[in-house]
Amino acid sequence: MTVPALQLDGLRKSFGKTEIIRGIDLSISAGERHAVIGPNGAGKSTLFNLITGRFPQTSGTIRLHGHDLKGLAPFEINRMGLSRSFQITNIFPKMSVFENVRCSLLWSQGYKYSFWNMVSRSRELTEGAMEILDQINLTSRAELPAGVLSYAEQRALEIGITIAGGADVIMLDEPTAGMSHSETDYIVELIRKVTEDKTLVMVEHDMGVVFGLADRISVLVYGEIIATGRPEDVRGDPKVQEAYLGAALEAEH
Amino acid sequence: MTQTAQERAHVSAPASGITLSRLMPWIIAILFLLIMPILFGSNSAITIMNQMMITIVFALAYNMLLGQGGMLSFGHAVYMGVGGFMCMHIIRMVEKYGIPLPLPVLPLFGGLFGLGLAMIIGSFSTRKAGTVFAMISLGIGELIAACSVIIVVFFGGEEGISGDRTYGLPFFGIEFLQQKEVYYLLAFWTVLSTILMYLFSRTPVGRMANAVRDNPERAEFLGYSARWVRYFSFCASGFFAGIAGGMFAINYEILTGEQLSLIQSGAILLITFLGGVGLFFGPIIGAIVFTLLQTVLSLQTEIWQLYVGALFVAAVMFFPGGLAGVLMMHVPAIRLGKLHLLIVPYIRTLVPAVLCIIGVAVILEILFHVRHSAPGDNEMTLFWITFDSHNPVAWAIGAVLALGGFWLARMSAPDLRDAWHRANTLDGGAA
C-alpha cells in the first residue's frame, strides 16, 4: 500500500480550555482532491494552520508522505513539499506581480540564501515565473505592484504563489471567498488546471465549488469529522444533512 | 503553452543582462566623482564631499535594513562606530609595530568588524521584526555607547582615540597627506560599496528581504525562514556600515564615543528617510542633501537643526517616498513628454512658498537673536543685511513675507494641481 500524502491521527488542539479540534483521523492519498467543509467556527482554518505548522498541535500526529511534522516550522514543512494559500489574501503588496511569483520559485530552484547569484540573470527563474503568470492569466499585469490588482486577480496571484514552488500537496483556504459567480468559475477552472496530478486539500464554503471539484469530502463540525466520502455519499448522509448541509442547502434556495 | 510562455517571457519579462542604458547612471556617477575635486578644489569643499561619501555608504547600508528589509534600527551607528574604532586601532598598531598594511585596504577591516558585531547582535535581535527589533537595537545602541565611557582602553574615554593615517607605508607613492588623495580613496570605496549593495539587492536573499518586509508569514510558506533572511540582511548591513566606519577613521583620524551615540543613529534614520527608503538611490540623495544642510546651514545659523527637523517632519507627512520619491513622481510626465507643462505652475507656486519659508525663518532668527544675544547687542545680520533685531519693522517684513508668500502659494496651488493632472494624462484619453 502506498503512503498517503497526508495523514492525521488523533489530532487535537486546545486554546486554553477551549478544545477547537477534538480528535481528527484523516487520510488523504496522493493525487486526491479533498475538500473540508463545515459550518462557521467548525475549526477548518485551525485544522489548516495545524497541518501547515502555523500552530503547534496539542496532541496527535500529522504525517506528510509518512514523515511526522511535529515541531517543524512552516518553512521546513514547505520545503518538504506542502504549500498553502490563505483565507485572507496574503501576497507581497509592494512588490511587482512578477517579483511575487519569482520569489516563490527561489527556494525550489535551489537558490537558498545565496548572495552570490543575480536573480535577473537566471533564465529558469524568469521563464518559470512567466510560465506561472501565463497559467494564472496575469502576464499582462507582470510589472504592476501586486497591491493594485483587483480582488480576483490577487486571489489568482495567491494561487500562483502557492503552486509556484512545485509542492505536490497544495492546501487552499477558501479560494473563492468573497467572489462573484463569474470570478468563482474562473478560479475553480484555475484550481482544476494547476492542481493536476497534485494532492489538493481545500476548505471551501461554496457548495457548488466543492461538489464540482472534490474527489472526496470531509465534513467538520465542532472540531470533529462526522463524515468522509465521495460527494454524493456525503450529500446523502443523514448526519451531515442534519448538522450542516440541510441548513446550507435551505439557505441557498 | 510552454512555447507561448517562453515567447512572452522575452516580451514582457524585465530584461536581464547588462546593457549600456543600465550602466549609464553608474558611469555618470563615477565620472562625476572623478571630476568633482577638479571643479571644487578648495579644502573645505573636499572636506564636505568626503563627509558626504561616508554618509552615503552608511545611509545605503542603513537602508538595507529599513527600506529593503523592513527593519527599523535605532542603534545602527554602533556598527559604523565599532568598525571605525577598530580601524583606528589598526592605524595605531601599524604605526607602532610597522606592519606592512597599506592604508587603502583599511575600510575592509572596518567592514569585517562591523560584520562580526552584526553577526553576534543579529543572532538574537533579528528573531522578530517591528517593535521588538527596534527596541533591541535601541538597547544595544545605548549599551555600546555607554561602553565607550567605561572601556577606556578600547574607546579612549572622553577624548576618543586618534591616529595618523600617513604613518603607514606609502601606497604606490601616495602618502595620503593631502585631502584630495583621501578623497579619491574614499570615492573608490564609495563606488565599490554602492555597487556591491546594489548587487546584493538583486540576489535571492536580497529579493527575499523585500518579501519578508512585505509579508514575513507568507515568505515562511515559500520555504524561507523570515528570521534567517533578516539575519543575512542585518549582517550585510553591518558589514557596509563598518566600511563607512573605516572611511570615517581614514578621513578624520579620530573617533570618539559620539560616533556610537543615539544622535548618530537618529541622524542616519533621518537622512535615509529624507532621501527615500523605497528606492535604492534614495539614501544617496538624502546623504548629499543632509550633509549640505549640515555644513552650509550650520555656518549661517545656530538653529539649523530646527530647520532640518521641520524638513524631516514635512517629508514624513507629505512625501513618504522622500526626495527620491518626489523625483520619481515626475517620471510619468517625462515619459509623456509633458514635463514643460509643469514649469510655469511650479515657479508660480514654489517661489511664493520659498518666500513664505524665508519669512518664517526671518521671524525665528530674530526671535532667537532677541532671546539669546548678550543684553544690549541688538545688531544682527541676516541674508547679508545688518539690522536692529528689536526694530518692529524687521518683524513686520518677516511677517509680510511669511503671510504673503503663503497666500500667493495657496492661490496658485489649484493651477499647479490642474497642470499636474494634465501632465500625467494622455492626450484625448478619458482618464
XYZ file of C-alpha atoms in Angstrom:
684
model
C 0.000 0.000 0.000
C 1.309 3.447 -0.839
C 1.928 6.014 1.841
C -0.856 8.606 1.984
C 0.135 12.147 1.057
C -1.280 13.453 4.284
C -2.311 11.503 7.339
C -3.779 12.812 10.578
C -4.121 10.621 13.666
C -5.978 11.680 16.783
C -5.203 15.336 16.092
C -6.279 17.688 18.866
C -5.851 21.379 19.514
C -6.893 23.458 22.500
C -6.655 27.165 23.029
C -6.636 27.437 26.789
C -9.549 25.328 27.991
C -11.405 25.501 24.707
C -10.866 22.480 22.542
C -11.170 23.508 18.888
C -10.002 20.322 17.167
C -11.283 17.287 19.026
C -9.609 14.217 17.617
C -9.327 14.086 13.844
C -8.280 10.998 11.904
C -7.973 11.575 8.202
C -6.006 10.040 5.397
C -5.641 11.732 2.025
C -3.935 9.729 -0.705
C -1.603 11.205 -3.293
C -3.338 12.826 -6.233
C -6.650 13.184 -4.449
C -8.680 16.405 -4.396
C -10.050 16.618 -0.918
C -12.399 19.270 0.418
C -13.057 20.063 4.055
C -16.424 21.680 4.623
C -18.297 22.651 7.728
C -20.214 25.483 9.351
C -18.536 28.625 10.635
C -16.417 28.011 13.696
C -16.077 24.294 12.997
C -12.288 24.576 13.121
C -11.484 24.345 9.411
C -8.935 27.121 9.368
C -7.421 25.897 12.636
C -7.011 22.476 11.056
C -5.192 24.128 8.152
C -2.954 26.056 10.483
C -2.079 22.902 12.394
C -1.126 20.988 9.260
C 0.997 23.808 7.883
C 2.864 24.377 11.126
C 1.426 27.780 11.940
C 0.230 26.491 15.334
C 1.588 23.510 17.276
C -0.898 20.716 17.907
C -1.869 19.776 21.452
C -1.725 16.050 20.730
C -1.892 13.601 17.867
C 0.302 13.328 14.780
C 0.403 14.825 11.317
C 2.340 12.950 8.650
C 3.296 14.290 5.232
C 4.339 11.440 2.930
C 4.886 9.410 6.090
C 7.119 11.970 7.844
C 5.998 13.337 11.192
C 5.663 17.121 11.075
C 5.744 17.655 14.822
C 7.802 20.674 15.850
C 8.669 21.753 12.330
C 8.443 25.423 11.328
C 6.307 26.448 8.344
C 9.325 26.969 6.113
C 10.588 23.473 6.868
C 7.208 21.943 6.093
C 7.101 23.927 2.875
C 10.472 22.524 1.841
C 9.033 19.009 2.259
C 6.518 19.714 -0.468
C 3.486 21.284 1.141
C 2.273 24.702 0.107
C -0.751 26.683 1.189
C -2.817 29.727 0.373
C -4.610 31.906 2.876
C -8.210 32.801 3.526
C -7.288 36.453 3.689
C -5.298 37.385 0.617
C -1.681 37.109 1.563
C 0.666 38.380 -1.109
C 3.612 40.798 -1.174
C 1.726 44.010 -1.963
C 4.642 46.373 -2.661
C 6.450 44.001 -4.993
C 5.544 43.552 -8.638
C 3.366 40.620 -9.668
C 6.320 39.116 -11.487
C 8.507 39.552 -8.418
C 5.865 37.858 -6.245
C 5.952 34.756 -8.388
C 9.708 34.795 -8.847
C 10.259 34.892 -5.088
C 8.096 31.837 -4.678
C 10.322 29.962 -7.134
C 13.599 30.772 -5.428
C 13.770 28.020 -2.853
C 12.539 25.228 -5.096
C 15.124 26.147 -7.719
C 17.827 25.752 -5.109
C 18.850 29.366 -4.551
C 18.506 29.201 -0.765
C 20.069 32.193 0.988
C 22.675 32.810 -1.673
C 24.071 36.290 -2.110
C 26.371 35.473 -4.990
C 23.699 34.888 -7.672
C 21.857 37.571 -9.587
C 18.224 36.560 -9.872
C 17.675 38.520 -13.077
C 20.418 36.552 -14.804
C 18.702 33.203 -14.390
C 16.660 32.149 -17.418
C 14.994 29.369 -15.447
C 13.672 31.833 -12.891
C 12.397 34.326 -15.442
C 10.826 31.710 -17.677
C 9.435 29.762 -14.740
C 7.806 32.891 -13.364
C 6.395 33.866 -16.760
C 5.005 30.371 -17.180
C 3.185 30.596 -13.851
C 1.898 34.053 -14.793
C 0.645 32.586 -18.031
C -1.171 29.829 -16.154
C -2.913 32.297 -13.872
C -3.596 34.744 -16.726
C -1.690 37.617 -15.187
C 1.006 38.006 -17.845
C -0.253 41.454 -18.781
C -0.076 42.536 -15.149
C 3.504 41.354 -14.550
C 5.015 44.780 -13.889
C 2.290 46.191 -11.637
C 2.645 46.246 -7.870
C 0.620 43.301 -6.589
C -1.277 45.552 -4.193
C -3.147 47.342 -7.009
C -4.624 44.210 -8.612
C -8.342 43.529 -8.358
C -9.513 41.167 -5.664
C -9.986 38.217 -8.024
C -6.590 38.843 -9.589
C -4.979 38.925 -6.155
C -6.622 35.614 -5.340
C -5.329 34.190 -8.607
C -1.863 35.505 -7.777
C -2.142 33.912 -4.367
C -2.830 30.572 -6.014
C 0.065 31.195 -8.393
C 2.428 31.830 -5.480
C 1.123 28.720 -3.746
C 1.735 26.390 -6.672
C 4.905 28.046 -7.986
C 7.286 26.244 -5.656
C 6.288 22.934 -7.179
C 4.883 21.480 -3.958
C 2.923 18.281 -4.507
C 0.486 18.885 -1.667
C -1.475 22.089 -2.193
C -3.721 23.458 0.524
C -6.173 26.207 -0.364
C -8.075 28.043 2.349
C -11.379 29.293 0.902
C -10.004 30.185 -2.527
C -13.310 31.652 -3.713
C -14.249 33.584 -0.572
C -15.900 36.894 -1.372
C -16.075 36.386 -5.139
C -18.818 36.920 -7.674
C -20.203 33.986 -9.688
C -18.112 34.579 -12.761
C -14.978 35.122 -10.693
C -15.691 31.877 -8.832
C -15.989 29.925 -12.081
C -12.709 31.423 -13.223
C -10.902 30.460 -10.023
C -12.366 26.943 -9.995
C -11.123 26.369 -13.533
C -7.765 27.728 -12.487
C -7.563 25.418 -9.487
C -8.519 22.446 -11.629
C -5.819 23.332 -14.134
C -2.951 23.995 -11.743
C -3.532 21.122 -9.344
C -3.476 18.394 -11.969
C -1.521 15.372 -10.659
C -1.179 17.038 -7.282
C -2.800 16.437 -3.958
C -5.261 19.199 -3.171
C -6.741 19.902 0.236
C -9.172 22.778 0.335
C -11.513 24.454 2.756
C -14.495 25.909 0.996
C -17.864 27.417 1.778
C -19.333 27.395 -1.712
C -21.110 24.061 -2.183
C -21.045 24.315 -5.956
C -17.275 24.611 -5.903
C -16.865 21.687 -3.518
C -19.083 19.234 -5.324
C -17.683 20.147 -8.696
C -14.036 19.932 -7.766
C -13.502 17.425 -4.974
C -12.947 13.683 -5.248
C -13.731 13.254 -1.578
C -15.240 15.472 1.073
C -14.856 15.591 4.841
C -17.436 17.338 6.941
C -16.031 19.049 10.003
C -18.454 20.021 12.774
C -17.293 21.318 16.147
C -13.782 20.001 15.715
C -14.752 16.516 14.631
C -15.114 14.896 11.245
C -18.599 13.473 11.115
C -18.391 12.063 7.600
C -15.827 11.440 4.881
C -16.551 10.125 1.444
C -17.379 10.824 -2.175
C -19.509 13.925 -2.742
C -22.732 12.078 -3.498
C -22.340 9.828 -0.431
C -21.708 12.788 1.813
C -24.662 14.638 0.361
C -26.879 11.674 1.182
C -25.581 11.132 4.697
C -28.389 11.973 7.144
C -25.963 13.066 9.847
C -24.418 15.587 7.502
C -27.754 16.862 6.346
C -28.842 17.355 9.884
C -25.681 19.037 11.028
C -24.843 21.237 8.131
C -25.913 20.662 4.582
C -29.631 20.897 5.232
C -29.261 24.340 6.648
C -26.881 25.414 3.918
C -28.982 23.998 1.083
C -32.103 25.574 2.505
C -30.324 28.851 2.727
C -29.291 28.565 -0.891
C -32.860 28.118 -2.119
C 1.562 26.505 -23.839
C 5.170 26.368 -22.709
C 6.118 27.826 -26.030
C 3.855 30.834 -25.621
C 5.042 31.348 -22.080
C 8.600 31.476 -23.263
C 7.787 33.834 -26.058
C 6.080 36.125 -23.642
C 8.984 35.822 -21.298
C 11.029 37.553 -23.927
C 8.427 40.211 -24.485
C 7.443 41.402 -21.074
C 9.803 39.977 -18.512
C 12.291 42.520 -17.221
C 15.317 42.302 -19.467
C 18.232 40.545 -17.899
C 21.883 41.063 -18.580
C 23.994 44.177 -18.675
C 23.059 46.860 -21.173
C 24.601 50.250 -21.750
C 21.465 52.068 -20.636
C 21.642 50.233 -17.330
C 25.295 51.037 -16.831
C 24.789 54.683 -17.747
C 23.799 56.003 -14.292
C 26.836 54.263 -12.784
C 29.237 55.602 -15.380
C 27.879 59.115 -14.958
C 28.152 58.848 -11.173
C 31.752 57.648 -11.364
C 32.754 60.384 -13.801
C 31.031 62.877 -11.552
C 33.022 61.668 -8.559
C 36.237 61.903 -10.582
C 35.794 65.499 -11.708
C 34.273 66.962 -8.541
C 37.639 67.752 -6.871
C 38.735 69.480 -10.045
C 35.621 71.657 -10.092
C 35.644 72.300 -6.359
C 39.258 72.126 -5.326
C 39.171 74.025 -2.052
C 39.935 72.073 1.083
C 36.603 72.904 2.662
C 34.690 71.658 -0.381
C 36.647 68.413 -0.356
C 36.015 68.023 3.359
C 32.293 68.344 2.725
C 32.448 65.833 -0.138
C 34.403 63.350 1.960
C 31.775 63.656 4.664
C 29.099 63.098 2.011
C 30.670 59.904 0.735
C 30.984 58.443 4.220
C 27.346 59.307 4.866
C 26.279 57.812 1.513
C 27.819 54.441 2.322
C 26.373 54.478 5.830
C 22.903 55.545 4.633
C 22.833 52.883 1.929
C 23.864 50.275 4.485
C 21.146 51.516 6.805
C 18.575 51.312 4.038
C 19.394 47.637 3.537
C 17.619 47.271 6.862
C 14.966 49.975 6.743
C 13.883 50.154 3.120
C 14.695 46.717 1.849
C 14.302 44.564 4.926
C 11.635 46.490 6.830
C 13.736 46.655 9.994
C 13.740 49.948 11.878
C 17.006 50.267 13.779
C 17.679 52.969 16.376
C 21.237 51.908 17.008
C 22.974 51.431 13.723
C 25.735 53.939 14.448
C 27.231 51.245 16.648
C 28.302 49.117 13.670
C 29.848 52.052 11.884
C 31.462 53.239 15.102
C 32.944 49.894 16.078
C 34.278 49.437 12.543
C 35.840 52.884 12.799
C 37.363 52.272 16.230
C 38.878 49.022 15.069
C 40.385 50.772 12.058
C 41.771 53.465 14.324
C 43.440 50.797 16.443
C 44.843 49.166 13.332
C 46.281 52.507 12.231
C 47.952 52.868 15.607
C 49.334 49.353 15.509
C 50.673 49.858 12.016
C 52.329 52.984 13.313
C 53.744 51.257 16.386
C 54.960 47.935 15.006
C 55.480 48.880 11.389
C 53.106 46.276 9.996
C 53.135 46.473 6.182
C 49.417 47.132 5.810
C 48.564 49.673 3.130
C 46.017 52.268 4.219
C 43.618 51.808 1.275
C 42.533 48.342 2.420
C 41.645 49.612 5.884
C 37.891 50.041 5.288
C 37.706 46.322 4.530
C 38.787 45.631 8.103
C 36.186 48.091 9.341
C 33.639 46.109 7.352
C 34.771 42.798 8.787
C 34.483 44.081 12.356
C 31.089 45.608 11.618
C 30.088 42.237 10.179
C 31.386 40.400 13.222
C 29.441 42.573 15.626
C 26.314 42.319 13.467
C 26.638 38.527 13.437
C 26.632 38.469 17.227
C 23.888 41.053 17.815
C 21.796 39.880 14.872
C 21.710 36.332 16.183
C 19.125 37.419 18.738
C 17.837 40.779 17.518
C 16.514 39.526 14.164
C 14.214 36.887 15.628
C 11.390 39.363 15.315
C 10.946 42.432 13.158
C 8.946 45.519 14.091
C 8.888 46.872 17.622
C 10.920 44.059 19.148
C 13.766 44.613 16.704
C 13.602 48.384 17.126
C 13.720 48.106 20.925
C 16.645 45.673 20.914
C 18.561 47.908 18.515
C 17.924 50.848 20.813
C 19.070 48.899 23.855
C 22.225 47.593 22.203
C 22.975 51.050 20.856
C 22.753 52.554 24.330
C 24.739 49.701 25.811
C 27.686 50.059 23.452
C 27.567 53.848 23.608
C 27.798 53.542 27.410
C 30.747 51.155 26.994
C 32.640 53.910 25.238
C 32.936 55.726 28.568
C 33.587 52.576 30.595
C 36.076 50.650 28.432
C 38.631 53.395 28.089
C 41.350 51.094 26.730
C 39.389 50.461 23.568
C 37.236 53.551 23.109
C 39.620 56.084 24.602
C 37.092 57.578 27.004
C 36.019 61.171 26.523
C 38.716 62.272 24.121
C 38.373 59.189 21.942
C 41.306 57.704 20.071
C 43.228 59.243 17.280
C 45.958 58.173 14.913
C 47.888 59.286 11.901
C 46.973 57.853 8.554
C 50.282 58.908 6.965
C 52.453 56.752 9.225
C 51.788 53.612 7.252
C 53.736 52.626 4.191
C 53.156 54.788 1.125
C 50.775 53.120 -1.289
C 52.283 53.379 -4.786
C 53.980 56.545 -3.623
C 50.797 58.061 -2.207
C 51.077 59.020 1.436
C 47.559 60.412 1.920
C 48.885 63.681 3.227
C 46.547 65.675 1.025
C 42.786 65.867 1.310
C 42.498 65.142 -2.405
C 44.269 61.819 -2.081
C 41.899 60.872 0.706
C 39.027 61.969 -1.479
C 39.897 59.535 -4.248
C 40.438 56.730 -1.768
C 37.007 57.335 -0.247
C 35.476 57.659 -3.713
C 36.845 54.241 -4.601
C 35.267 52.684 -1.519
C 32.019 54.541 -2.061
C 31.684 53.258 -5.605
C 32.692 49.723 -4.676
C 30.310 49.564 -1.699
C 27.445 51.082 -3.642
C 27.842 48.583 -6.476
C 28.064 45.682 -4.049
C 24.999 46.841 -2.114
C 23.081 47.259 -5.346
C 24.051 43.781 -6.482
C 23.106 42.406 -3.073
C 19.572 43.703 -3.565
C 19.380 41.626 -6.775
C 20.391 38.336 -5.207
C 17.936 35.725 -3.924
C 18.474 36.755 -0.325
C 18.109 40.429 -1.284
C 14.847 39.742 -3.103
C 13.550 37.687 -0.199
C 14.400 40.576 2.127
C 11.731 42.540 0.261
C 9.322 39.622 0.539
C 9.934 39.291 4.267
C 9.484 43.048 4.674
C 6.118 42.919 2.895
C 4.784 39.743 4.441
C 7.013 37.628 6.686
C 4.430 34.932 7.190
C 3.880 34.326 3.508
C 7.633 34.143 2.999
C 7.741 31.325 5.525
C 5.274 29.400 3.411
C 7.585 29.787 0.426
C 10.314 27.809 2.137
C 12.254 30.740 3.596
C 12.785 31.369 7.268
C 11.929 35.040 7.755
C 14.385 35.138 10.611
C 17.348 33.918 8.555
C 16.532 36.297 5.731
C 16.525 39.167 8.228
C 19.760 37.887 9.752
C 21.611 37.873 6.429
C 20.379 41.375 5.571
C 21.421 42.544 9.014
C 24.921 41.098 8.679
C 25.377 42.608 5.231
C 24.207 45.960 6.539
C 26.614 45.729 9.467
C 29.448 44.971 7.046
C 28.845 48.054 4.914
C 28.260 50.230 7.978
C 31.676 49.057 9.177
C 33.199 50.071 5.836
C 31.715 53.523 6.354
C 33.357 53.500 9.795
C 36.718 52.679 8.250
C 36.287 55.529 5.786
C 35.471 57.805 8.699
C 38.634 56.754 10.533
C 40.792 57.482 7.491
C 39.192 60.849 6.860
C 39.049 62.290 10.389
C 41.873 60.351 12.047
C 39.902 60.431 15.284
C 36.947 58.541 16.723
C 35.063 59.491 19.847
C 32.184 57.979 21.747
C 29.927 60.442 19.992
C 30.223 58.316 16.843
C 28.397 55.496 18.635
C 25.683 57.642 20.127
C 21.961 57.665 19.571
C 22.326 61.056 17.903
C 24.255 59.459 15.058
C 21.797 56.563 14.833
C 18.917 59.024 14.725
C 20.646 61.149 12.103
C 21.105 58.225 9.739
C 17.438 57.292 10.082
C 16.552 60.876 9.234
C 18.940 61.002 6.269
C 17.700 57.736 4.838
C 14.071 58.669 5.236
C 14.589 62.130 3.820
C 16.230 60.667 0.727
C 13.596 57.980 0.315
C 13.578 54.426 1.601
C 11.667 52.921 -1.295
C 14.333 53.405 -3.947
C 17.898 52.198 -3.983
C 19.382 55.611 -4.763
C 17.169 57.440 -2.235
C 19.663 57.388 0.648
C 22.344 58.823 -1.664
C 20.207 61.906 -2.234
C 19.425 62.068 1.468
C 23.106 61.926 2.376
C 24.050 64.667 -0.092
C 21.224 66.999 0.914
C 21.671 66.432 4.611
C 25.431 66.955 4.529
C 24.954 70.182 2.590
C 22.355 71.392 5.064
C 24.501 70.378 7.980
C 27.654 72.069 6.758
C 26.296 75.098 4.933
C 23.327 75.871 7.133
C 25.212 75.353 10.372
C 27.666 78.058 9.336
C 24.797 80.501 8.817
C 22.542 79.832 11.758
C 22.650 78.302 15.168
C 19.180 76.837 14.884
C 19.865 74.803 11.734
C 18.672 71.641 13.456
C 15.243 73.195 13.784
C 15.028 73.571 10.016
C 16.296 70.061 9.391
C 13.768 68.738 11.884
C 10.966 70.669 10.176
C 12.092 69.291 6.818
C 12.043 65.789 8.221
C 8.524 66.203 9.620
C 7.376 67.627 6.297
C 8.921 64.675 4.445
C 7.247 62.134 6.701
C 3.873 63.863 6.440
C 3.735 64.927 2.811
C 6.394 62.955 0.935
C 6.623 59.483 2.416
C 8.701 58.467 -0.596
C 11.325 61.042 0.358
C 13.182 63.243 -2.107
C 13.781 60.284 -4.416
C 10.048 59.601 -4.357
C 9.340 63.215 -5.335
C 11.754 62.913 -8.249
C 10.244 59.637 -9.394
C 6.743 61.148 -9.309
C 7.769 63.085 -12.392
C 8.703 60.043 -14.440
C 5.221 59.558 -15.963
C 5.127 63.189 -17.055
C 8.579 62.862 -18.620
C 7.514 59.692 -20.431
C 4.526 61.533 -21.830
C 6.784 64.399 -22.848
C 4.727 66.894 -20.871
C 7.104 67.983 -18.168
C 7.229 71.501 -19.646
C 3.572 71.986 -18.667
C 4.670 71.972 -15.051
C 7.431 74.564 -15.232
C 5.373 77.747 -15.030
C 2.922 76.492 -12.387
C 5.860 75.233 -10.348
C 7.528 78.637 -10.444
C 4.290 80.379 -9.559
C 3.728 78.149 -6.541
C 7.224 77.440 -5.335
C 8.604 80.990 -5.440
C 5.917 82.281 -3.026
C 6.372 79.120 -0.960
C 10.092 79.817 -0.674
C 9.297 83.438 0.270
C 6.952 82.148 2.946
C 9.658 79.847 4.332
C 12.162 82.722 4.306
C 9.657 84.877 6.166
C 9.165 82.241 8.839
C 12.919 81.794 9.078
C 13.394 85.563 9.483
C 10.977 85.630 12.389
C 12.595 82.612 14.011
C 16.080 84.045 13.622
C 15.088 87.420 15.046
C 13.324 85.716 17.920
C 16.395 83.602 18.587
C 18.635 86.651 18.481
C 16.436 88.644 20.830
C 16.307 85.826 23.351
C 19.901 84.636 23.218
C 22.228 87.517 22.368
C 24.016 89.437 25.087
C 21.990 92.335 26.572
C 22.477 95.469 24.568
C 23.647 93.584 21.481
C 20.759 94.410 19.198
C 22.576 94.175 15.940
C 22.182 91.085 13.788
C 22.957 90.076 10.239
C 20.571 88.045 8.149
C 20.752 87.446 4.410
C 23.696 89.889 4.212
C 21.611 92.673 5.781
C 22.523 94.058 9.150
C 19.684 95.474 11.232
C 18.381 96.052 14.750
C 16.670 92.899 15.975
C 14.438 94.950 18.323
C 13.108 97.033 15.481
C 9.435 96.174 14.774
C 9.961 96.869 11.060
C 12.181 93.775 10.779
C 9.467 91.695 12.398
C 6.873 93.172 10.088
C 8.922 92.348 6.984
C 9.228 88.760 8.148
C 5.516 88.524 8.828
C 4.598 90.046 5.467
C 6.887 87.632 3.643
C 5.504 84.653 5.541
C 1.820 85.517 5.202
C 2.063 86.978 1.702
C 4.064 84.038 0.410
C 1.675 81.596 1.991
C -1.325 83.376 0.492
C 0.188 83.534 -3.012
C 1.243 79.895 -2.880
C -2.250 78.877 -1.874
C -3.761 80.932 -4.674
C -1.695 79.234 -7.345
C -1.855 75.731 -5.861
C -5.063 74.775 -7.756
C -3.388 75.738 -11.039
C -0.471 73.511 -10.182
C -2.836 70.670 -9.395
C -4.566 71.082 -12.764
C -1.259 71.245 -14.575
C -0.115 68.146 -12.741
C -3.229 66.320 -13.839
C -2.798 67.419 -17.449
C 0.877 66.477 -17.469
C 0.090 62.991 -16.277
C -2.740 62.082 -18.653
C -2.581 61.045 -22.251
C -3.879 63.483 -24.858
C -7.503 62.725 -25.682
C -7.603 59.983 -23.053
C -10.697 59.627 -20.923
C -8.804 59.308 -17.677
